[in-house]
Coordinates of C-alpha atoms in Angstrom, one line a residue:
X9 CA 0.0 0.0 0.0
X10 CA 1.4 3.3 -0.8
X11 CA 2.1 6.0 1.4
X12 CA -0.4 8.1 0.0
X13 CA -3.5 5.4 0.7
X14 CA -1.9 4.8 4.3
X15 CA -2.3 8.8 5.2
X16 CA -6.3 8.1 3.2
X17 CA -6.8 5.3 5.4
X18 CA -5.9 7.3 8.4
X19 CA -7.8 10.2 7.7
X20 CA -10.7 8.3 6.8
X21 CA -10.4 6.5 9.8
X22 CA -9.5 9.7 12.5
X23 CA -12.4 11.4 10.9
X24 CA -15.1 8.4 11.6
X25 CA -13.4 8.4 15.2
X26 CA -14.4 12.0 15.4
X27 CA -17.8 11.9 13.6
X28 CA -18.2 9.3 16.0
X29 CA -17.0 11.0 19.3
X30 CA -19.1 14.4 18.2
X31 CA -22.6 12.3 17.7
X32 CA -22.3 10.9 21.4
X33 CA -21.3 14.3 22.6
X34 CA -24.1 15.4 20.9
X35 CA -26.3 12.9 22.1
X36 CA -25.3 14.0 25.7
X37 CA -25.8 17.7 25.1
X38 CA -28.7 17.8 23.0
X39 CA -31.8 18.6 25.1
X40 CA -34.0 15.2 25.6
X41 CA -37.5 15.1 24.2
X42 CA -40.3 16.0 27.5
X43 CA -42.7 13.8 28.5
X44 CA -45.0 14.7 31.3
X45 CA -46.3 11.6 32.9
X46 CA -49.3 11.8 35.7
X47 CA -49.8 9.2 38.1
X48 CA -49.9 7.7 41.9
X49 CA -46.4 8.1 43.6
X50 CA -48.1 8.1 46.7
X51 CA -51.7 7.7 48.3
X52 CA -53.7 4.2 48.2
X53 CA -52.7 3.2 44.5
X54 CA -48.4 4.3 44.7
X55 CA -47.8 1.0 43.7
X56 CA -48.9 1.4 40.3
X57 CA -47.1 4.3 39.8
X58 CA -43.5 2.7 41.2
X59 CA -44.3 -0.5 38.7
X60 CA -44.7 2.7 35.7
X61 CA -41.7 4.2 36.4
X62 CA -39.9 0.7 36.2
X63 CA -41.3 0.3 32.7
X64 CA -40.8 3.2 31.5
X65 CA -37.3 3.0 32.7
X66 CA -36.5 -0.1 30.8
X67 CA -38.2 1.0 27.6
X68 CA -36.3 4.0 27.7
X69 CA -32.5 2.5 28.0
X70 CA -33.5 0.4 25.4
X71 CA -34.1 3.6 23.5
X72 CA -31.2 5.0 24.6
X73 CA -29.4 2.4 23.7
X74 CA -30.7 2.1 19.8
X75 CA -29.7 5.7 19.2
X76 CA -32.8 7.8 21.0
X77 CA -35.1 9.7 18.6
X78 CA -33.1 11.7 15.8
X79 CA -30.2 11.7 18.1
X80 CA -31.9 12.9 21.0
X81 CA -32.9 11.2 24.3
X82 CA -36.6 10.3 25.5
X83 CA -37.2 11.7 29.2
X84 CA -40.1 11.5 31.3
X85 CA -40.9 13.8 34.6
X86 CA -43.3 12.5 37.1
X87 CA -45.7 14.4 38.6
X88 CA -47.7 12.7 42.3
X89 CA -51.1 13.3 41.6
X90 CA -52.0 10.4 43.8
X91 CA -55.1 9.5 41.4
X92 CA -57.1 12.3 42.5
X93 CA -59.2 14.2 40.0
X94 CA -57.9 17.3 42.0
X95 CA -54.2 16.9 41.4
X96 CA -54.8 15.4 37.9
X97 CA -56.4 18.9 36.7
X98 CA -53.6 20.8 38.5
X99 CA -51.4 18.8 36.7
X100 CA -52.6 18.7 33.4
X101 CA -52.8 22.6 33.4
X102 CA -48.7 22.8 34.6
X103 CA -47.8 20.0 31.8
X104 CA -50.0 21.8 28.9
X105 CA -48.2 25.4 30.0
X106 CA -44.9 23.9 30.0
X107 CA -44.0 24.2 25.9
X108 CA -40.8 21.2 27.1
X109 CA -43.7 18.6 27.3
X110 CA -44.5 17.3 23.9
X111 CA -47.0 14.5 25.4
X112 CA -48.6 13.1 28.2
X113 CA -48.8 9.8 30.1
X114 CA -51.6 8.8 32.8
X115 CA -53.3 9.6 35.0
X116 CA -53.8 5.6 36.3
X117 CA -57.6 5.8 37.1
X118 CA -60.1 6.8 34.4
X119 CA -61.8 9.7 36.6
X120 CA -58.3 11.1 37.4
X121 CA -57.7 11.4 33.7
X122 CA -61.4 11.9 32.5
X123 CA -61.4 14.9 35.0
X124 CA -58.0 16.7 33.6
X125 CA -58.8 16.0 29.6
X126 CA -60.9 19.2 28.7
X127 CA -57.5 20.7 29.9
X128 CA -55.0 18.7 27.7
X129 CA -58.1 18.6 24.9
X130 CA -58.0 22.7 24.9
X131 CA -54.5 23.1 25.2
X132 CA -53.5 20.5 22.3
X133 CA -51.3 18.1 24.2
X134 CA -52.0 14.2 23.6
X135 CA -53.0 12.8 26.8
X136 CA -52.0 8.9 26.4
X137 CA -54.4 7.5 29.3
X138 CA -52.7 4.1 29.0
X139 CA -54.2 2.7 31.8
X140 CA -58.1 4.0 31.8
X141 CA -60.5 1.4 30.5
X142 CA -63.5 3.5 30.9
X143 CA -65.4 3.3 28.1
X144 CA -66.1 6.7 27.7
X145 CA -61.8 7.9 28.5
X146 CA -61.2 8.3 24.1
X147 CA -64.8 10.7 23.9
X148 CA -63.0 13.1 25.3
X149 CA -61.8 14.8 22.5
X150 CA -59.2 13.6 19.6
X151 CA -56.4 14.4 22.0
X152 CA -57.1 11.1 24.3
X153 CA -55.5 8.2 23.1
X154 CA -55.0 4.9 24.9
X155 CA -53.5 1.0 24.8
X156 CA -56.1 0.1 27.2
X157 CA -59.2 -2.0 26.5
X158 CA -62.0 -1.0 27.3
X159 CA -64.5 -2.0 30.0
X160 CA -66.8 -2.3 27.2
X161 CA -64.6 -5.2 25.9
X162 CA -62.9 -6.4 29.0
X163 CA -65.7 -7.2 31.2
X164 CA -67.6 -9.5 28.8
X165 CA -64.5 -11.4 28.4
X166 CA -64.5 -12.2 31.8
X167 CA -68.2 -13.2 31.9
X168 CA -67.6 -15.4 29.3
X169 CA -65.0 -17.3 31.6
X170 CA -67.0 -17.4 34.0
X171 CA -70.4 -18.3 32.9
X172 CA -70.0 -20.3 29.2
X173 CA -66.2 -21.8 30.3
X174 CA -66.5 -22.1 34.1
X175 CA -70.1 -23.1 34.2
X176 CA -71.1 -20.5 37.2
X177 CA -74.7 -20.0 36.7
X178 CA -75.5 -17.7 39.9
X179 CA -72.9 -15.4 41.0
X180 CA -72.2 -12.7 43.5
X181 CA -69.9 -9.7 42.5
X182 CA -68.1 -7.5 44.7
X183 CA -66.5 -4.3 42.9
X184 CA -64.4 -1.1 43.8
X185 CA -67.1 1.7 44.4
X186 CA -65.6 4.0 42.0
X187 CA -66.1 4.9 38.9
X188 CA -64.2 2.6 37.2
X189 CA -65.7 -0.3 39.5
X190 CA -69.0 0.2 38.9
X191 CA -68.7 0.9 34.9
X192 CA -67.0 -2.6 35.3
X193 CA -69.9 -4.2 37.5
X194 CA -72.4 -3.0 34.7
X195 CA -70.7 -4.0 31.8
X196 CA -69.7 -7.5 33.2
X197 CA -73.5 -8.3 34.9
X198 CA -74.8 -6.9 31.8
X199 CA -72.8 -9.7 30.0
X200 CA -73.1 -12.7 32.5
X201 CA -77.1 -11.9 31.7
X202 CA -76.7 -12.6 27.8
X203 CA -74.8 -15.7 28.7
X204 CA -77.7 -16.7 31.2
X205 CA -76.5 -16.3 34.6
X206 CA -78.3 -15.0 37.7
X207 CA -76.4 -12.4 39.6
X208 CA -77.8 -12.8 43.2
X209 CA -75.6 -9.8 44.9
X210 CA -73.9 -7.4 44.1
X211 CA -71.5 -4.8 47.0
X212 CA -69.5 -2.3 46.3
X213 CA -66.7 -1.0 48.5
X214 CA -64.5 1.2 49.2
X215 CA -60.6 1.3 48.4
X216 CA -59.8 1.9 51.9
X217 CA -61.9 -0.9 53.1
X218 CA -60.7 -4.0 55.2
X219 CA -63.2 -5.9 57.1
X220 CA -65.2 -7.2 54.4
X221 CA -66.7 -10.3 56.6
X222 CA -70.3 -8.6 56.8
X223 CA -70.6 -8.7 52.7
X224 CA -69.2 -11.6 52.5
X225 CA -71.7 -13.2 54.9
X226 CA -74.5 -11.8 52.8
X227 CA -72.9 -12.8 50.1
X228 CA -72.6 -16.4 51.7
X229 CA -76.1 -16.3 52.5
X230 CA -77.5 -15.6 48.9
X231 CA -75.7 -19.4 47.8
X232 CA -74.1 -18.5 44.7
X233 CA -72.0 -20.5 42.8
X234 CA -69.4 -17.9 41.8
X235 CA -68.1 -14.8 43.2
X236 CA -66.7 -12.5 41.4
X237 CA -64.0 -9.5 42.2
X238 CA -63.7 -6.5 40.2
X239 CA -61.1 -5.5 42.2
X240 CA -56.8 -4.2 42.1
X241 CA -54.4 -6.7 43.9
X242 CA -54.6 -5.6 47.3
X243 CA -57.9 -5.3 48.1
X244 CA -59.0 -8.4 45.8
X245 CA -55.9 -10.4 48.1
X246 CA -57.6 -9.3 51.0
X247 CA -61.1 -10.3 50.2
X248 CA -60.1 -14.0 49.2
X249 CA -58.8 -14.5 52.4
X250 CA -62.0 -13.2 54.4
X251 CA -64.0 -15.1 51.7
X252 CA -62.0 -18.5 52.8
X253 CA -62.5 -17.2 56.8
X254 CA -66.5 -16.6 56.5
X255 CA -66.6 -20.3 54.8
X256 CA -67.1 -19.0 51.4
X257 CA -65.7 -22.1 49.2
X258 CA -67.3 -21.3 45.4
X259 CA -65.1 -20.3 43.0
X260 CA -63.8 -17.0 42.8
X261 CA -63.1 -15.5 39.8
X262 CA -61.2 -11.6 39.3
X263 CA -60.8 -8.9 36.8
X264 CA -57.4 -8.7 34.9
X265 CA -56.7 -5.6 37.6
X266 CA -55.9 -8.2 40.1
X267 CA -53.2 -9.8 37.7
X268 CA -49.8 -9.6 39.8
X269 CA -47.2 -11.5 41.5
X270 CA -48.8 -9.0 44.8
X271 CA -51.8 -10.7 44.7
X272 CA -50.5 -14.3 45.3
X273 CA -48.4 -12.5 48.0
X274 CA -50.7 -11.2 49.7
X275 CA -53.3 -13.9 49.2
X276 CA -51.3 -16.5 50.0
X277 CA -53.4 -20.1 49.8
X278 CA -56.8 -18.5 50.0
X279 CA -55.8 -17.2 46.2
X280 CA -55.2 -20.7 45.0
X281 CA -57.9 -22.0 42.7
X282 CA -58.9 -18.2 41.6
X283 CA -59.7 -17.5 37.9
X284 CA -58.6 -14.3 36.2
X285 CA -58.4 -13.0 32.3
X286 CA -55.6 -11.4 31.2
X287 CA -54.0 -9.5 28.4
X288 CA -50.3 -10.2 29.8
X289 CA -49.2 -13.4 30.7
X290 CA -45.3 -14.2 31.2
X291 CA -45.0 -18.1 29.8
X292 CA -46.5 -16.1 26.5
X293 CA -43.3 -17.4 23.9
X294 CA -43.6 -14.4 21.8
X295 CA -40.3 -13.0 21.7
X296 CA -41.9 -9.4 22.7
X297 CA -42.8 -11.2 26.4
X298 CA -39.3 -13.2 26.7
X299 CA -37.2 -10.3 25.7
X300 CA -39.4 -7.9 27.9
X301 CA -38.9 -10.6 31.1
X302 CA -35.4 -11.0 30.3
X303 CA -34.6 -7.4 30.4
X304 CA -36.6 -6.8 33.3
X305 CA -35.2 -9.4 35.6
X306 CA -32.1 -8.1 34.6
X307 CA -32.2 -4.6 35.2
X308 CA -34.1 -4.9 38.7
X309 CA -32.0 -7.7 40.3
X310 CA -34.5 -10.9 39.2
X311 CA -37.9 -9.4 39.9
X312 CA -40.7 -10.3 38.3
X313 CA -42.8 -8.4 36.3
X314 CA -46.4 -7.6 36.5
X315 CA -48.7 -6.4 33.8
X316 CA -48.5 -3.0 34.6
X317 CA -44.7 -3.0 34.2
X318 CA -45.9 -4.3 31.2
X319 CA -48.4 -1.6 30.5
X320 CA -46.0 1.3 31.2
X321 CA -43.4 -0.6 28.9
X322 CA -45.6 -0.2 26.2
X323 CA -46.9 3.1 26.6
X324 CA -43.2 4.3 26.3
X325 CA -42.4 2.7 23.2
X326 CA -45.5 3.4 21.7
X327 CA -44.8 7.4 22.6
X328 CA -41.3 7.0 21.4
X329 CA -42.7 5.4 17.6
X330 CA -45.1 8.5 17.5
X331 CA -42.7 11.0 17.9
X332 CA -40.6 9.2 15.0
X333 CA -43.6 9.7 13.3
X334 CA -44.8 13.2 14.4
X335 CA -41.7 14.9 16.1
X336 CA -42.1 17.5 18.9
X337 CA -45.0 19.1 17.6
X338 CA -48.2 18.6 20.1
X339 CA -50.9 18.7 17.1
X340 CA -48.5 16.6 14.9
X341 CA -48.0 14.2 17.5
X342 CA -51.7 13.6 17.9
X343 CA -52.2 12.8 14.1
X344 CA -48.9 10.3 14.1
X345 CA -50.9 8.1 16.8
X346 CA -53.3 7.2 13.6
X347 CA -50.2 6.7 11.6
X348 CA -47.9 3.9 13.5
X349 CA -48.9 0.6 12.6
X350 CA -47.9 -3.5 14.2
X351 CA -45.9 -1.2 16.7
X352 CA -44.2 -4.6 18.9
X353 CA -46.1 -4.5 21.7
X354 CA -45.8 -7.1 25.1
X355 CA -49.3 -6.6 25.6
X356 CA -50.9 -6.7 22.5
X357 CA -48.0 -8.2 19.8
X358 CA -48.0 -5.4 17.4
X359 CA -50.2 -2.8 18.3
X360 CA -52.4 -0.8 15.9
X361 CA -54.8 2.2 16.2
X362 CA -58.9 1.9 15.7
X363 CA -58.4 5.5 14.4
X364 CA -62.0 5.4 15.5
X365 CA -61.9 4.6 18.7
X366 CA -58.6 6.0 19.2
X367 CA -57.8 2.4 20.9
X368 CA -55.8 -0.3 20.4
X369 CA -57.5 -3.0 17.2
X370 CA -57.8 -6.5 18.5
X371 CA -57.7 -7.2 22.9
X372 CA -55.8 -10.6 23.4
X373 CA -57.6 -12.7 26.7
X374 CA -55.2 -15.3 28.6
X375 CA -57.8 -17.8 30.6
X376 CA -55.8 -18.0 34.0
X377 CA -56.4 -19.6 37.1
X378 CA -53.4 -19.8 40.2
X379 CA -52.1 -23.3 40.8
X380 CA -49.4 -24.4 42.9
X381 CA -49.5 -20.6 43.8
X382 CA -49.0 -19.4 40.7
X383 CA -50.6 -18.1 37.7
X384 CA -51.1 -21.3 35.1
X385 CA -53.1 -21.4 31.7
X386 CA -56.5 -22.8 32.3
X387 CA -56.6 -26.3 31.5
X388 CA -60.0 -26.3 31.4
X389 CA -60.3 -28.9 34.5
X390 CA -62.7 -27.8 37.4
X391 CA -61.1 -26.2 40.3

């Protein structure tokens, strides 16, 4: 090789180093992309908020990692709003005056978000309520997107299980005495109806609740054959193990809500036996759930993860492929969300828009029940 092509090669080769060197430096300097994300960090439901961040977290050193978004990094800041509508409206009118925040994650309950989306609906900022089933969450304007699925969609999926796979013919169903909880109870009796059960009691409660032994003696009382909880982890946990105290032995069966490593914690052998539908489940061999799992249990020291680590995994890549799409403009941001298409997804396996709808096309149901105190595929055996 002559002189001359060594110096070339050199060159060439100093100036890649630089180039390089200059896009990482870049990459560190350049301001990161704003996301404003608005959820429970403390208050009754601050669990779901510390299983977010952990999603969001992973998603976003994987985005890191593959370059960022036109050379710049994704960021999120996270604002408490403990689920209250409240905070959520406070919130939303900080994140939609703040011109950094390009879109918006949360809030985790539908009336938290429902309550703050005239705000982010008048100010043009996306609000991606990728947690909020209700129904109604996506009439809110063409600002509210989400990956959830709907009560409308959910709850009769569970009815199905139990009443045309399980068999249950009269059942009692206790539910959360919110919003979401009782838009759940009507959709799922509503269902259970069509399929021809009987639905001999119905209770709502409170989040704050404990002692639920006087429902659960009515309940026991009325004879059903089936109780059903539309519940979250905790309080579902808790209400097994009254159940099992008050001599309640029917089968129970739970909304997807209760769907967590938590609730076999806390529910210990009184959860064993107990049906639940699910989008997410972890023995799924779709390389989106094994890679997800196996980048999870790495990052956070061999923990688990639930389906809202799941959820908020999700929600950041799917923010991260609509800003590819739309960039850091609010309004063009909004019309990328009916652009992306098959985005991978753990939850869904490629995830599409109903441009519609504004939802998610096509909701996946896993038939669980816990065996061996653990979540197993339905085998289609009685309990």
């Amino acid at each position: 090789m002559s002189n001359i092509n060594r110096r070339t090669l050199v060159k060439s080769s100093l100036a890649m180093m630089a180039g390089a060197a200059f896009s990482r430096a870049a990459f560190a300097d350049a301001d990161p992309i704003l996301l404003g994300v608005s959820g429970p960090l403390t208050g009754p439901n601050a669990q779901y908020g510390t299983q977010w961040k952990q999603g969001f977290d992973l998603a976003l050193d994987e985005i890191t990692g593959a370059g960022g978004i036109n050379g710049r990094k994704l960021a999120y800041t996270f604002e408490d709003s403990q689920s209250d509508p409240r905070q959520s409206v406070a919130i939303a009118q900080k994140f939609v005056s703040d011109p950094r925040i390009v879109l918006e994650l949360g809030d985790f309950s539908s009336p938290a978000s429902m309550a703050a989306s005239p705000i982010y609906q008048r100010g043009g900022l996306v609000q991606f309520g990728f947690t909020n089933s209700h129904p109604d969450f996506t009439k809110g304007g063409d600002f509210m997107w989400s990956t959830s699925v709907s009560q409308a969609d959910e709850q009769p999926l569970l009815a199905r299980y139990a009443v045309k796979s399980l068999g249950l013919k009269k059942l009692a169903v206790l539910h959360l005495n919110t919003d979401w909880g009782r838009t759940s109870r009507d959709y799922f009796n509503n269902a259970a109806k069509e399929y021809g059960a009987e639905i001999v009691v119905t209770e709502g409660y409170i989040a704050e609740e404990r002692d639920f032994r006087s429902t659960l003696v009515r309940v026991r009382d009325a004879n059903p054959d089936g109780l059903v909880l539309i519940s979250y982890y905790s309080d579902g946990a808790l209400i097994a193990r009254q159940a099992r105290q008050v001599g309640l032995k029917q089968v129970i069966c739970a909304a997807s809500s209760v769907y967590s490593p938590k609730f076999l914690e806390l529910g210990g052998d009184a959860v064993e036996d107990v049906h639940v539908g699910t989008r997410y489940f972890p023995e799924d061999k779709r390389p989106e759930v094994q890679n997800f799992i196996a980048g999870f249990k790495k990052k956070y020291n061999g923990q688990e993860p639930d389906a809202f680590n799941a959820y908020a995994y999700d929600a950041m890549n799917m923010a991260a492929a609509v800003i590819r799409i739309g960039g850091t403009d609010r309004k063009a941001i909004r019309d990328a969300f009916a652009k992306v298409k098959d985005v991978p997804s753990v939850i869904f396996g490629t995830a599409t828009f109903d441009v519609a709808t504004r939802r998610i096309k096509g909701a996946m149901n896993a038939e669980l029940v816990v065996r061996n105190g653990k979540f197993a595929l339905w085998d289609g055996k009685p309990t």
